Structure formats: structure tokens, C-alpha cells
């Protein structure tokens, strides 16, 4: 499968859920804002299934996601389990050959190296409170430190991850919600993994390859991924791909300030649908929480396309009022 540099002049947005469980309101919040922005701007909307983790991902969950999106009135132009469109496959588990070619490009640039460190080894290098829970790789296996001959010799016989060497510079970008961002990769994460020791593809490489080759020009996703954008922008630059614009949506919380997640059964669409909730009520409450509409009234997604405005969405927690009916 030959990797080609895509040329999609119309542009596209995407929703890329992980099929590791039923959709919850936090997922829907992101999907709704992405869909509204795409429809307002005339972009295609792609449904991509991010099933890189074979242990947690299940095809049945992907089918449930599709059913939930249809129920909500969020239609997609490409992708899904039936691979509608020309940039497929649209499931990451079937794009390994593409990722291999992308990794080959990076290897030819001389910016990758094998890493033999175990997680315990990496954690041992972290100073207490140094990274606020983040892991910053110290570059232990960089060939100039380990030895070029030693690195090549061990790579032949030992399992190893593949890391990208990062520069000692700041990566800057403008987020449509959180504004100007500046991240020093060497201090934020250090050299990062693009392929794990077990052969699994890392999210950072896969998401850049997918968005670039699918013609994605706008990425809308949760704010928990905000700082990972710098790593991806570095990969875009190395690979010569045009980077998309980014909009990281606020965290959706309940009235008690708790994040809505898959562990909260009451916030799952499965639970809401079983209780008889209407899709228009779900859409209306989420649109109100985002600040797109002034009252939490039932609406269809198509009714509020014209109301979508990123300037209305503030970089603070979005509070979901209770009692969706």
C-alpha cells in the first residue's frame, strides 16, 4: 500500500473515538462541536476508528458508536466500519502498512533510534514532582550516549521501542479555544515513542499519518490532548505535511465538578437511551453547556449549525446541567 501525500482542497474534520466502551457524554460533546464546525465551514466530516489497542478495542463498540451518532443526528461523509471514502481503511488496526512506510521516512531522516528501556528504568530517572505526573524521557538510549555500535548490536536481538529525537526548542501554535501555546518538547516529554516494544504503533505517529493522509484540516478533540499537539506538530514538520488547525474543547463536568467518563454509567448514551432520553434533549444540553445556545432546550444538530462560533466556547470547564429527558 503506497503512501501518497493527499490533496483534498475542500478540507475535512474528523471524529476519532476509541472503541473501548460505549459512548459517554464527554465523547458526544466533542463529536457535536466537531460536526457543527465542519458543517458550518463546509468541511467533510470523517469517522475514524482509533482501535490501536487490541486488548481494549472491540468491533461491537465501534458499531454502537455508529448507532449512537445516527441516533443523535450526526452523519458522516467518510469512514466508519464500512470504509466509505477513498482514504481508507478508516480503522487504525488495518493501517499498519501505512504507518510502517511513515516510520521508514523518519528512519531515513536519521531522527529515530531504538530504545531498550523498561518503564521501571524510565521512572527511576524522574525526580520527585519534576513533571507533575508526566514522564520525561532522559535520552538514555540515544546512540551517542549508549554507543552507536552497541545500539545497532542490541537492536538486532533485543525487543525495543522506537523513539524520535526532539530538538531543544519551543513548538508554538494557536488553539481556537485555549489560545497561544508554547511547549518545549525536551522538557515536556523528551524523545517520544512512535512504535512500542511490542510492535504496537504509538498514538502520536498514527494520528499524524491518518490526519495528513485523510486530508484533515481541522482537529477538534478534548483538552486533555492539548499538550500532545506539540509532538504531533514536530512530526508534521519532519514529514513535510501541512498541519491542521486545532480546537481543544473544554472538559465536560457535572454540577459537582466531576469529569464525565466511561466509568460514569449515568453519563453513557446507553443509559440515557434506555431511560427514554430524546436525542434533541442531549444535543440541546450539550450545546448549552458549550455556550452555543442560550437555553438548554431540545434542538436537532441541523438547527444550530448557524449558531456554531468558536468565540463562544470558553477555555474553562463546561458544566452539564442534570435531568436530560
mmCIF file of C-alpha atoms in Angstrom, residues 6-303:
data_model
loop_
_atom_site.group_PDB
_atom_site.id
_atom_site.type_symbol
_atom_site.label_atom_id
_atom_site.label_comp_id
_atom_site.label_asym_id
_atom_site.label_seq_id
_atom_site.Cartn_x
_atom_site.Cartn_y
_atom_site.Cartn_z
ATOM 1 C CA UNK A 6 -3.034 13.624 -0.058
ATOM 2 C CA UNK A 7 -4.528 16.689 -1.759
ATOM 3 C CA UNK A 8 -8.035 17.377 -0.501
ATOM 4 C CA UNK A 9 -8.691 21.032 -1.338
ATOM 5 C CA UNK A 10 -12.099 21.142 0.358
ATOM 6 C CA UNK A 11 -10.649 20.161 3.740
ATOM 7 C CA UNK A 12 -12.052 17.845 6.363
ATOM 8 C CA UNK A 13 -12.657 17.427 10.066
ATOM 9 C CA UNK A 14 -12.847 14.149 11.915
ATOM 10 C CA UNK A 15 -14.207 12.404 14.964
ATOM 11 C CA UNK A 16 -11.869 9.620 16.049
ATOM 12 C CA UNK A 17 -13.255 7.647 19.010
ATOM 13 C CA UNK A 18 -11.602 4.650 20.598
ATOM 14 C CA UNK A 19 -13.987 1.645 20.572
ATOM 15 C CA UNK A 20 -13.182 0.579 24.116
ATOM 16 C CA UNK A 21 -16.671 1.113 25.533
ATOM 17 C CA UNK A 22 -19.999 2.795 24.924
ATOM 18 C CA UNK A 23 -20.076 6.489 24.077
ATOM 19 C CA UNK A 24 -20.495 8.848 27.021
ATOM 20 C CA UNK A 25 -21.488 12.493 27.055
ATOM 21 C CA UNK A 26 -17.879 13.668 27.026
ATOM 22 C CA UNK A 27 -17.393 11.868 23.702
ATOM 23 C CA UNK A 28 -20.628 13.293 22.339
ATOM 24 C CA UNK A 29 -19.649 16.812 23.409
ATOM 25 C CA UNK A 30 -16.509 16.591 21.254
ATOM 26 C CA UNK A 31 -18.343 14.926 18.368
ATOM 27 C CA UNK A 32 -21.077 17.567 18.356
ATOM 28 C CA UNK A 33 -18.668 20.513 18.305
ATOM 29 C CA UNK A 34 -16.557 18.894 15.590
ATOM 30 C CA UNK A 35 -19.636 18.129 13.478
ATOM 31 C CA UNK A 36 -21.096 21.628 13.884
ATOM 32 C CA UNK A 37 -17.782 23.258 12.976
ATOM 33 C CA UNK A 38 -17.397 21.032 9.911
ATOM 34 C CA UNK A 39 -20.927 21.683 8.688
ATOM 35 C CA UNK A 40 -20.601 25.443 9.320
ATOM 36 C CA UNK A 41 -17.322 25.625 7.360
ATOM 37 C CA UNK A 42 -18.226 23.176 4.588
ATOM 38 C CA UNK A 43 -15.639 20.575 5.550
ATOM 39 C CA UNK A 44 -16.163 16.857 5.120
ATOM 40 C CA UNK A 45 -16.702 15.001 8.411
ATOM 41 C CA UNK A 46 -14.781 11.748 8.792
ATOM 42 C CA UNK A 47 -15.490 8.988 11.298
ATOM 43 C CA UNK A 48 -12.215 7.219 12.082
ATOM 44 C CA UNK A 49 -11.989 4.290 14.479
ATOM 45 C CA UNK A 50 -8.880 4.538 16.679
ATOM 46 C CA UNK A 51 -8.521 0.885 17.651
ATOM 47 C CA UNK A 52 -4.751 0.673 18.088
ATOM 48 C CA UNK A 53 -5.114 -1.142 21.420
ATOM 49 C CA UNK A 54 -6.225 -4.699 20.553
ATOM 50 C CA UNK A 55 -6.835 -5.590 24.202
ATOM 51 C CA UNK A 56 -9.430 -2.875 24.797
ATOM 52 C CA UNK A 57 -10.894 -2.274 21.332
ATOM 53 C CA UNK A 58 -13.913 -4.231 20.126
ATOM 54 C CA UNK A 59 -15.783 -4.097 16.821
ATOM 55 C CA UNK A 60 -19.100 -4.233 18.672
ATOM 56 C CA UNK A 61 -18.285 -0.944 20.413
ATOM 57 C CA UNK A 62 -17.458 0.664 17.058
ATOM 58 C CA UNK A 63 -20.879 -0.391 15.776
ATOM 59 C CA UNK A 64 -22.518 1.040 18.919
ATOM 60 C CA UNK A 65 -20.689 4.335 18.290
ATOM 61 C CA UNK A 66 -22.095 4.482 14.779
ATOM 62 C CA UNK A 67 -25.590 3.742 16.047
ATOM 63 C CA UNK A 68 -25.327 6.451 18.710
ATOM 64 C CA UNK A 69 -24.117 9.035 16.178
ATOM 65 C CA UNK A 70 -27.036 8.234 13.860
ATOM 66 C CA UNK A 71 -29.460 8.495 16.785
ATOM 67 C CA UNK A 72 -28.070 11.932 17.626
ATOM 68 C CA UNK A 73 -28.321 13.108 14.016
ATOM 69 C CA UNK A 74 -24.552 13.368 13.455
ATOM 70 C CA UNK A 75 -23.963 11.980 9.968
ATOM 71 C CA UNK A 76 -20.514 11.392 8.486
ATOM 72 C CA UNK A 77 -19.245 11.743 4.923
ATOM 73 C CA UNK A 78 -16.404 9.237 5.069
ATOM 74 C CA UNK A 79 -15.189 6.394 7.196
ATOM 75 C CA UNK A 80 -16.972 4.188 9.651
ATOM 76 C CA UNK A 81 -16.885 0.415 9.714
ATOM 77 C CA UNK A 82 -17.907 0.177 6.058
ATOM 78 C CA UNK A 83 -14.889 2.280 4.969
ATOM 79 C CA UNK A 84 -16.920 4.738 2.920
ATOM 80 C CA UNK A 85 -14.469 7.046 1.134
ATOM 81 C CA UNK A 86 -11.170 6.992 -0.742
ATOM 82 C CA UNK A 87 -8.658 7.469 2.098
ATOM 83 C CA UNK A 88 -9.303 4.229 3.950
ATOM 84 C CA UNK A 89 -9.032 1.951 5.671
ATOM 85 C CA UNK A 90 -10.601 4.090 8.387
ATOM 86 C CA UNK A 91 -9.774 1.756 11.280
ATOM 87 C CA UNK A 92 -6.266 2.210 12.654
ATOM 88 C CA UNK A 93 -5.848 -1.518 13.287
ATOM 89 C CA UNK A 94 -5.811 -2.003 9.497
ATOM 90 C CA UNK A 95 -3.372 0.807 8.679
ATOM 91 C CA UNK A 96 -0.153 -0.820 9.895
ATOM 92 C CA UNK A 97 1.434 -0.909 6.441
ATOM 93 C CA UNK A 98 0.875 2.825 6.073
ATOM 94 C CA UNK A 99 2.409 3.520 9.481
ATOM 95 C CA UNK A 100 5.379 1.350 8.528
ATOM 96 C CA UNK A 101 6.047 3.490 5.476
ATOM 97 C CA UNK A 102 5.743 6.659 7.539
ATOM 98 C CA UNK A 103 8.210 5.269 10.080
ATOM 99 C CA UNK A 104 10.535 4.425 7.197
ATOM 100 C CA UNK A 105 10.516 8.089 6.169
ATOM 101 C CA UNK A 106 11.524 9.113 9.672
ATOM 102 C CA UNK A 107 14.255 6.479 9.845
ATOM 103 C CA UNK A 108 15.721 7.719 6.564
ATOM 104 C CA UNK A 109 15.832 11.213 8.056
ATOM 105 C CA UNK A 110 18.042 9.852 10.845
ATOM 106 C CA UNK A 111 15.800 11.091 13.675
ATOM 107 C CA UNK A 112 14.799 7.728 15.182
ATOM 108 C CA UNK A 113 16.648 5.278 17.411
ATOM 109 C CA UNK A 114 15.922 2.025 19.263
ATOM 110 C CA UNK A 115 15.115 2.290 22.968
ATOM 111 C CA UNK A 116 15.662 -0.675 25.280
ATOM 112 C CA UNK A 117 14.451 0.974 28.494
ATOM 113 C CA UNK A 118 11.660 -0.569 30.513
ATOM 114 C CA UNK A 119 9.061 1.620 32.159
ATOM 115 C CA UNK A 120 10.681 0.992 35.544
ATOM 116 C CA UNK A 121 14.006 2.221 34.168
ATOM 117 C CA UNK A 122 12.417 5.420 32.900
ATOM 118 C CA UNK A 123 10.520 6.060 36.128
ATOM 119 C CA UNK A 124 13.740 5.689 38.089
ATOM 120 C CA UNK A 125 15.155 8.735 36.296
ATOM 121 C CA UNK A 126 12.248 11.006 37.299
ATOM 122 C CA UNK A 127 12.865 13.440 40.129
ATOM 123 C CA UNK A 128 10.008 13.748 42.676
ATOM 124 C CA UNK A 129 7.438 16.309 41.492
ATOM 125 C CA UNK A 130 9.615 17.013 38.463
ATOM 126 C CA UNK A 131 6.926 16.573 35.849
ATOM 127 C CA UNK A 132 3.551 16.767 37.628
ATOM 128 C CA UNK A 133 2.851 13.161 36.668
ATOM 129 C CA UNK A 134 4.262 13.417 33.156
ATOM 130 C CA UNK A 135 7.147 11.173 32.146
ATOM 131 C CA UNK A 136 10.084 12.998 30.570
ATOM 132 C CA UNK A 137 12.440 10.612 28.831
ATOM 133 C CA UNK A 138 16.085 11.375 29.627
ATOM 134 C CA UNK A 139 17.501 10.149 26.310
ATOM 135 C CA UNK A 140 19.257 7.177 27.922
ATOM 136 C CA UNK A 141 19.309 5.115 24.711
ATOM 137 C CA UNK A 142 20.294 7.881 22.311
ATOM 138 C CA UNK A 143 23.058 6.302 20.175
ATOM 139 C CA UNK A 144 25.584 8.979 21.092
ATOM 140 C CA UNK A 145 25.074 8.037 24.760
ATOM 141 C CA UNK A 146 24.619 4.278 24.510
ATOM 142 C CA UNK A 147 27.178 3.947 21.715
ATOM 143 C CA UNK A 148 26.336 3.579 18.036
ATOM 144 C CA UNK A 149 27.759 0.081 17.772
ATOM 145 C CA UNK A 150 26.052 -1.056 20.970
ATOM 146 C CA UNK A 151 22.727 0.389 19.796
ATOM 147 C CA UNK A 152 22.895 -1.419 16.453
ATOM 148 C CA UNK A 153 24.019 -4.688 18.045
ATOM 149 C CA UNK A 154 21.265 -4.780 20.639
ATOM 150 C CA UNK A 155 18.585 -3.753 18.114
ATOM 151 C CA UNK A 156 19.206 -6.984 16.196
ATOM 152 C CA UNK A 157 18.383 -9.305 19.082
ATOM 153 C CA UNK A 158 16.503 -7.366 21.774
ATOM 154 C CA UNK A 159 12.909 -6.112 21.811
ATOM 155 C CA UNK A 160 12.901 -2.333 21.622
ATOM 156 C CA UNK A 161 10.700 0.666 21.155
ATOM 157 C CA UNK A 162 11.454 3.297 18.517
ATOM 158 C CA UNK A 163 11.841 6.892 19.668
ATOM 159 C CA UNK A 164 12.030 10.241 17.890
ATOM 160 C CA UNK A 165 14.794 12.641 18.896
ATOM 161 C CA UNK A 166 13.294 16.014 19.793
ATOM 162 C CA UNK A 167 15.056 19.362 19.440
ATOM 163 C CA UNK A 168 15.816 21.742 22.263
ATOM 164 C CA UNK A 169 13.308 24.329 21.083
ATOM 165 C CA UNK A 170 9.775 25.516 21.708
ATOM 166 C CA UNK A 171 6.918 24.427 19.482
ATOM 167 C CA UNK A 172 4.291 27.180 19.256
ATOM 168 C CA UNK A 173 0.733 27.002 17.967
ATOM 169 C CA UNK A 174 -2.607 28.746 18.301
ATOM 170 C CA UNK A 175 -5.542 26.777 19.656
ATOM 171 C CA UNK A 176 -9.013 28.031 18.775
ATOM 172 C CA UNK A 177 -10.215 27.668 22.363
ATOM 173 C CA UNK A 178 -7.126 27.852 24.598
ATOM 174 C CA UNK A 179 -5.191 30.416 22.564
ATOM 175 C CA UNK A 180 -1.432 30.641 22.099
ATOM 176 C CA UNK A 181 0.548 27.630 23.312
ATOM 177 C CA UNK A 182 4.295 27.181 23.617
ATOM 178 C CA UNK A 183 5.757 23.788 24.528
ATOM 179 C CA UNK A 184 9.420 22.835 24.934
ATOM 180 C CA UNK A 185 9.456 19.196 23.861
ATOM 181 C CA UNK A 186 12.729 18.370 25.565
ATOM 182 C CA UNK A 187 11.306 19.470 28.907
ATOM 183 C CA UNK A 188 7.716 18.382 28.344
ATOM 184 C CA UNK A 189 8.259 14.794 27.235
ATOM 185 C CA UNK A 190 11.754 14.275 25.864
ATOM 186 C CA UNK A 191 12.297 11.874 22.976
ATOM 187 C CA UNK A 192 8.947 10.173 22.462
ATOM 188 C CA UNK A 193 7.881 6.726 21.277
ATOM 189 C CA UNK A 194 6.472 6.186 17.788
ATOM 190 C CA UNK A 195 6.426 2.397 17.976
ATOM 191 C CA UNK A 196 6.244 0.364 21.151
ATOM 192 C CA UNK A 197 8.479 -2.561 22.044
ATOM 193 C CA UNK A 198 5.567 -4.968 21.499
ATOM 194 C CA UNK A 199 5.210 -3.706 17.924
ATOM 195 C CA UNK A 200 2.102 -1.599 18.531
ATOM 196 C CA UNK A 201 2.009 1.789 16.832
ATOM 197 C CA UNK A 202 2.061 4.803 19.106
ATOM 198 C CA UNK A 203 -0.788 7.302 19.010
ATOM 199 C CA UNK A 204 1.459 10.227 18.052
ATOM 200 C CA UNK A 205 2.641 8.652 14.799
ATOM 201 C CA UNK A 206 -0.712 7.123 13.876
ATOM 202 C CA UNK A 207 -2.746 10.288 14.384
ATOM 203 C CA UNK A 208 -0.358 12.424 12.324
ATOM 204 C CA UNK A 209 -0.255 9.898 9.488
ATOM 205 C CA UNK A 210 -4.034 9.496 9.491
ATOM 206 C CA UNK A 211 -4.930 13.180 9.658
ATOM 207 C CA UNK A 212 -2.405 14.114 6.963
ATOM 208 C CA UNK A 213 -3.287 11.335 4.541
ATOM 209 C CA UNK A 214 -7.044 11.728 5.060
ATOM 210 C CA UNK A 215 -6.870 15.441 4.275
ATOM 211 C CA UNK A 216 -7.904 16.599 7.746
ATOM 212 C CA UNK A 217 -7.587 20.379 8.054
ATOM 213 C CA UNK A 218 -9.323 20.844 11.420
ATOM 214 C CA UNK A 219 -8.816 18.737 14.546
ATOM 215 C CA UNK A 220 -11.383 19.068 17.327
ATOM 216 C CA UNK A 221 -10.704 16.970 20.423
ATOM 217 C CA UNK A 222 -10.615 17.051 24.215
ATOM 218 C CA UNK A 223 -8.365 19.446 26.112
ATOM 219 C CA UNK A 224 -6.574 16.506 27.746
ATOM 220 C CA UNK A 225 -4.713 16.176 24.425
ATOM 221 C CA UNK A 226 -3.737 19.846 24.201
ATOM 222 C CA UNK A 227 -0.056 19.471 25.083
ATOM 223 C CA UNK A 228 0.439 16.416 22.864
ATOM 224 C CA UNK A 229 -0.180 18.728 19.903
ATOM 225 C CA UNK A 230 3.439 19.933 20.034
ATOM 226 C CA UNK A 231 4.732 16.392 19.467
ATOM 227 C CA UNK A 232 2.436 15.997 16.502
ATOM 228 C CA UNK A 233 3.407 19.354 15.018
ATOM 229 C CA UNK A 234 7.035 18.279 15.192
ATOM 230 C CA UNK A 235 6.178 15.116 13.250
ATOM 231 C CA UNK A 236 4.210 17.145 10.691
ATOM 232 C CA UNK A 237 7.293 19.280 10.159
ATOM 233 C CA UNK A 238 9.659 16.319 9.808
ATOM 234 C CA UNK A 239 7.371 14.581 7.316
ATOM 235 C CA UNK A 240 6.642 17.695 5.270
ATOM 236 C CA UNK A 241 2.886 17.529 5.868
ATOM 237 C CA UNK A 242 0.690 20.605 6.278
ATOM 238 C CA UNK A 243 -0.584 20.755 9.846
ATOM 239 C CA UNK A 244 -4.314 21.193 10.539
ATOM 240 C CA UNK A 245 -5.827 23.824 12.806
ATOM 241 C CA UNK A 246 -6.597 22.691 16.357
ATOM 242 C CA UNK A 247 -9.514 23.293 18.702
ATOM 243 C CA UNK A 248 -9.344 21.570 22.079
ATOM 244 C CA UNK A 249 -12.736 21.518 23.729
ATOM 245 C CA UNK A 250 -13.187 22.127 27.469
ATOM 246 C CA UNK A 251 -13.633 19.339 29.953
ATOM 247 C CA UNK A 252 -17.298 18.404 30.414
ATOM 248 C CA UNK A 253 -18.202 18.056 34.084
ATOM 249 C CA UNK A 254 -21.334 17.518 36.137
ATOM 250 C CA UNK A 255 -22.690 20.095 38.566
ATOM 251 C CA UNK A 256 -20.382 18.675 41.245
ATOM 252 C CA UNK A 257 -17.329 19.401 39.101
ATOM 253 C CA UNK A 258 -16.616 15.748 38.346
ATOM 254 C CA UNK A 259 -15.419 14.780 34.884
ATOM 255 C CA UNK A 260 -17.867 12.704 32.851
ATOM 256 C CA UNK A 261 -16.245 9.480 31.706
ATOM 257 C CA UNK A 262 -16.955 5.910 30.655
ATOM 258 C CA UNK A 263 -16.859 4.915 34.326
ATOM 259 C CA UNK A 264 -19.948 7.066 34.978
ATOM 260 C CA UNK A 265 -22.782 4.841 33.800
ATOM 261 C CA UNK A 266 -25.372 7.593 34.155
ATOM 262 C CA UNK A 267 -23.481 9.652 31.550
ATOM 263 C CA UNK A 268 -23.411 6.912 28.924
ATOM 264 C CA UNK A 269 -25.691 7.144 25.905
ATOM 265 C CA UNK A 270 -26.667 3.537 26.510
ATOM 266 C CA UNK A 271 -28.063 4.505 29.903
ATOM 267 C CA UNK A 272 -29.730 7.689 28.644
ATOM 268 C CA UNK A 273 -31.366 5.924 25.725
ATOM 269 C CA UNK A 274 -32.579 3.116 27.985
ATOM 270 C CA UNK A 275 -34.234 5.740 30.206
ATOM 271 C CA UNK A 276 -36.039 7.199 27.204
ATOM 272 C CA UNK A 277 -33.979 10.351 26.663
ATOM 273 C CA UNK A 278 -34.572 12.128 23.365
ATOM 274 C CA UNK A 279 -31.608 12.881 21.102
ATOM 275 C CA UNK A 280 -32.706 16.519 20.793
ATOM 276 C CA UNK A 281 -32.526 16.874 24.593
ATOM 277 C CA UNK A 282 -28.978 15.502 24.666
ATOM 278 C CA UNK A 283 -27.879 17.830 21.849
ATOM 279 C CA UNK A 284 -29.565 20.832 23.457
ATOM 280 C CA UNK A 285 -27.980 20.319 26.882
ATOM 281 C CA UNK A 286 -24.528 19.866 25.365
ATOM 282 C CA UNK A 287 -24.883 22.886 23.091
ATOM 283 C CA UNK A 288 -25.959 24.963 26.113
ATOM 284 C CA UNK A 289 -23.009 23.695 28.175
ATOM 285 C CA UNK A 290 -20.681 24.763 25.345
ATOM 286 C CA UNK A 291 -22.234 28.226 25.198
ATOM 287 C CA UNK A 292 -23.555 27.828 21.656
ATOM 288 C CA UNK A 293 -27.198 28.359 22.616
ATOM 289 C CA UNK A 294 -28.669 30.470 25.421
ATOM 290 C CA UNK A 295 -31.131 27.951 26.884
ATOM 291 C CA UNK A 296 -30.914 24.176 27.473
ATOM 292 C CA UNK A 297 -33.813 23.421 25.137
ATOM 293 C CA UNK A 298 -34.179 20.412 22.828
ATOM 294 C CA UNK A 299 -32.669 21.008 19.386
ATOM 295 C CA UNK A 300 -31.510 18.952 16.427
ATOM 296 C CA UNK A 301 -27.880 19.388 15.321
ATOM 297 C CA UNK A 302 -29.017 20.758 11.960
ATOM 298 C CA UNK A 303 -30.980 23.509 13.739
#
